[in-house]
Short mmCIF file of C-alpha atoms in Angstrom, two decimals:
data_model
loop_
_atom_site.label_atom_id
_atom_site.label_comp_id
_atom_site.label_asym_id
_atom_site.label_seq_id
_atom_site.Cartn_x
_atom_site.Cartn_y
_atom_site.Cartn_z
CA UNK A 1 179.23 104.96 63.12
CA UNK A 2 180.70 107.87 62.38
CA UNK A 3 184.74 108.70 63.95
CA UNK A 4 185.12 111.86 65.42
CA UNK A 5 188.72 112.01 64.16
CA UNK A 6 191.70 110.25 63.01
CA UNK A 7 193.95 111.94 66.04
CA UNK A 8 193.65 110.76 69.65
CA UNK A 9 192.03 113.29 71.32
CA UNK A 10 192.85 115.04 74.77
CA UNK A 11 190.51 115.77 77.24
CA UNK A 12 191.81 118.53 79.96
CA UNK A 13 190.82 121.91 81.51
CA UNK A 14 192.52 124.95 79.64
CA UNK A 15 194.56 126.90 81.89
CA UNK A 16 192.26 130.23 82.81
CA UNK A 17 195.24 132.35 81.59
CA UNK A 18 195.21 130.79 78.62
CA UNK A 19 191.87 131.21 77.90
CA UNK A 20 192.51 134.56 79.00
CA UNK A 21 194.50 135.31 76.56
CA UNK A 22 192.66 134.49 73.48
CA UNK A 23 189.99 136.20 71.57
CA UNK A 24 186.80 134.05 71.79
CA UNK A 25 186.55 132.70 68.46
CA UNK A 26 190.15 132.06 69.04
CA UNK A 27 189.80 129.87 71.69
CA UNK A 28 186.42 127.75 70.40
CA UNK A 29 188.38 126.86 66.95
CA UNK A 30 191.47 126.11 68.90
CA UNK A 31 189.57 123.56 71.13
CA UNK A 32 187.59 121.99 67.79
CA UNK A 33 190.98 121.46 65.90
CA UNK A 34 192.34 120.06 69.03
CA UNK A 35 195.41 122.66 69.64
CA UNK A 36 193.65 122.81 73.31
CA UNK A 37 192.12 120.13 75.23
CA UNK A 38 188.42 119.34 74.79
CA UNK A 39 186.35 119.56 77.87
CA UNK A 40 185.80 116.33 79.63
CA UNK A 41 181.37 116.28 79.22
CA UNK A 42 183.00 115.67 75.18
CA UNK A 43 183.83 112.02 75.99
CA UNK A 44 180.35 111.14 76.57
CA UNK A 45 179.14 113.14 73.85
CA UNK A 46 181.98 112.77 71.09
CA UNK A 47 181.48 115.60 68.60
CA UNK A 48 182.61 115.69 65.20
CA UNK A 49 182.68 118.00 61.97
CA UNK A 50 182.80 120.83 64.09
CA UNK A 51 183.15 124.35 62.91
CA UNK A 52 182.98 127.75 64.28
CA UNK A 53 182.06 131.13 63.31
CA UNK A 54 181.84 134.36 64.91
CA UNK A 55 178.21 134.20 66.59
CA UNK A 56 177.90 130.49 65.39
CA UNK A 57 178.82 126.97 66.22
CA UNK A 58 177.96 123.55 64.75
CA UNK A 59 178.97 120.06 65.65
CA UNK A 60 177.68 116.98 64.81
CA UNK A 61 177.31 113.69 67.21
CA UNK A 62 175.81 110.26 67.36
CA UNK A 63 173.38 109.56 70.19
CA UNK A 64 173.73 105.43 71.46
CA UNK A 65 172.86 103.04 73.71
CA UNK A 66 175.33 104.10 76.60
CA UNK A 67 173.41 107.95 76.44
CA UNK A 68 169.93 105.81 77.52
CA UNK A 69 167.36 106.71 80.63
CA UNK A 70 165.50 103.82 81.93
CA UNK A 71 162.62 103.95 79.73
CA UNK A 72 164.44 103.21 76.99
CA UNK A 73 165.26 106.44 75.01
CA UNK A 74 168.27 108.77 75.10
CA UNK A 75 168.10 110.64 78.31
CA UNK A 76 167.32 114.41 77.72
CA UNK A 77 170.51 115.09 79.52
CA UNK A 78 172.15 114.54 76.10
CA UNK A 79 170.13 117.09 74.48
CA UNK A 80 170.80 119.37 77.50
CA UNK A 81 174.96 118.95 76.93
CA UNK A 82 174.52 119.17 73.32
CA UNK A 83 172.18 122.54 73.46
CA UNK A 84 174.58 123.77 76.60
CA UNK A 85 177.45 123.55 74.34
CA UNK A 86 176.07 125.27 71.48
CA UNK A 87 174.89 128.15 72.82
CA UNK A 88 177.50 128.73 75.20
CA UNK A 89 180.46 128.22 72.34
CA UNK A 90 178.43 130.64 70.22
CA UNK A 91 178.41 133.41 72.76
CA UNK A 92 182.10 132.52 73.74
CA UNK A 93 182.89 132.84 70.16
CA UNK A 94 181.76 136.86 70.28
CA UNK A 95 184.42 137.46 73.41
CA UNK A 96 187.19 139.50 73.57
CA UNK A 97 190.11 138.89 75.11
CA UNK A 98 190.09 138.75 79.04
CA UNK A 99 186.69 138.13 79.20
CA UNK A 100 184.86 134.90 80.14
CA UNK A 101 180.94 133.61 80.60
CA UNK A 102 179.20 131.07 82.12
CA UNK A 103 175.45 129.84 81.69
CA UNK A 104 172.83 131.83 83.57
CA UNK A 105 169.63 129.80 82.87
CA UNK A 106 168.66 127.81 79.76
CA UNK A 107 164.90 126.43 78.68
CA UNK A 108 165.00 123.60 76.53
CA UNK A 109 162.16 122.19 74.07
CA UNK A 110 162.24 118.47 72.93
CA UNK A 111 160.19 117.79 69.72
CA UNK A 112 161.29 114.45 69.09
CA UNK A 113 162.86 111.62 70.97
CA UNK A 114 166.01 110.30 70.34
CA UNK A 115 167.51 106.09 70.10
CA UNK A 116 170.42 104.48 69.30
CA UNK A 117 169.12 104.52 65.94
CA UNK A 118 168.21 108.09 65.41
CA UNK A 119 171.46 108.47 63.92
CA UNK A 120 173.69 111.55 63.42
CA UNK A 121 172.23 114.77 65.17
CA UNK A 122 173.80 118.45 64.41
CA UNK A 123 173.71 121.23 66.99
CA UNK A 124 173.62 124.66 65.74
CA UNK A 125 174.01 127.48 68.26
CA UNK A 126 174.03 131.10 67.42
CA UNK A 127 174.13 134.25 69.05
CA UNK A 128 171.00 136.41 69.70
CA UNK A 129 172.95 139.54 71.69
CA UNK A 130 175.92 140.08 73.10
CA UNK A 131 176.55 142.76 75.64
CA UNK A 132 179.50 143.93 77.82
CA UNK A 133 177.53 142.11 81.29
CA UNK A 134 175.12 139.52 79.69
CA UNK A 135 174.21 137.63 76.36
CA UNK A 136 171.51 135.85 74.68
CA UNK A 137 171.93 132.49 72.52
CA UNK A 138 169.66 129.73 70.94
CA UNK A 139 170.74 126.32 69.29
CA UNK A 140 168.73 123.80 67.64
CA UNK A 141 169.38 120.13 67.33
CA UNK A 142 168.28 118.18 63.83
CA UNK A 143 167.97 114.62 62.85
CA UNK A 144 169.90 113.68 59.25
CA UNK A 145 166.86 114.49 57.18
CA UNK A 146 166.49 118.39 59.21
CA UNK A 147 163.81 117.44 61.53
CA UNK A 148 164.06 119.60 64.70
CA UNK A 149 164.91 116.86 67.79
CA UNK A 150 165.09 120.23 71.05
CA UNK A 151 165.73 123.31 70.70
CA UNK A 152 166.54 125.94 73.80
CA UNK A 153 167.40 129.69 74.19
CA UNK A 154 170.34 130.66 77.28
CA UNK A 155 171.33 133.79 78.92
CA UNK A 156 174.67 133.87 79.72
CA UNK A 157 176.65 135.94 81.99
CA UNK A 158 179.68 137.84 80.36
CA UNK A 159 182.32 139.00 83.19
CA UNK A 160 185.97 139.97 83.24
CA UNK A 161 188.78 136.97 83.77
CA UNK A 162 190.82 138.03 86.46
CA UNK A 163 194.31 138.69 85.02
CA UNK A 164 197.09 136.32 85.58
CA UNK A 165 198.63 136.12 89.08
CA UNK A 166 195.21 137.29 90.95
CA UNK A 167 193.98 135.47 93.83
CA UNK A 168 192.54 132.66 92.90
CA UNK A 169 194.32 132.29 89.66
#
């Protein structure tokens, strides 16, 4: 099985003011090289060979036993996260500074089930639009030899971060 990394990773909540205060792209490669805490949902689905572009994101992960439903198949929740966090990096990756998102609505396709035995699985996610109040996104998930295991489309919402200090910050 695969390790996603040598280091010990963190798992923790960025700050909203520091998240604030990055450009997007700036803040997606700063979680995948692990100068910010990864989001909790990453311990259950431990992503590796990660890399980040503007308007794309790619990560690679090993479905197992503990991701199973109870008719004995990886539960399309797994998909879902993987799919969720594709798309959602890739828009966040297009952000300026002071500017945030969160999922609107996402439809998901699954082609193929997945085991414990599928093996490695890469999420793609790339932007489709970007606008100042809303944004578009697909991702795709492959098996090793490219066949296509889901794929889904988002819309995201795309709002200002309050500034540091506001209420509620």
């Amino acid at each position: 099985m695969p390790s996603p990394t040598s280091r010990k990773i963190e798992y923790g909540v960025t700050p909203p003011e520091v998240m604030a205060s990055m450009r997007g792209i700036d803040f997606v490669r700063a979680l995948f090289d692990g100068r910010l805490p990864a989001p909790p949902i990453m311990q259950t689905i431990e992503p590796f060979d990660q890399s980040a572009e503007p308007g794309m994101v790619a990560f690679s992960s090993e479905p197992g036993f503990r991701h199973y439903n109870p008719i004995g198949s990886v539960h399309g929740s797994y998909a879902a996260a993987l799919l969720d966090s594709a798309m959602g990096l890739a828009v966040h990756s297009m952000l300026p500074v002071g500017t945030g998102y969160t999922t609107l609505e996402f439809k998901i396709s699954f082609i193929r089930g997945m085991t414990k035995d599928t093996g490695v699985v890469r999420s793609e996610g790339r932007t489709l639009n970007v606008g100042r109040r809303a944004a578009t996104a697909e991702a795709r998930i492959t098996d090793a030899k490219g066949r296509l295991l889901a794929h889904a489309t988002t819309t995201c919402l795309v709002f200002e971060l309050p500034a540091p200090g506001a209420k509620g910050m």
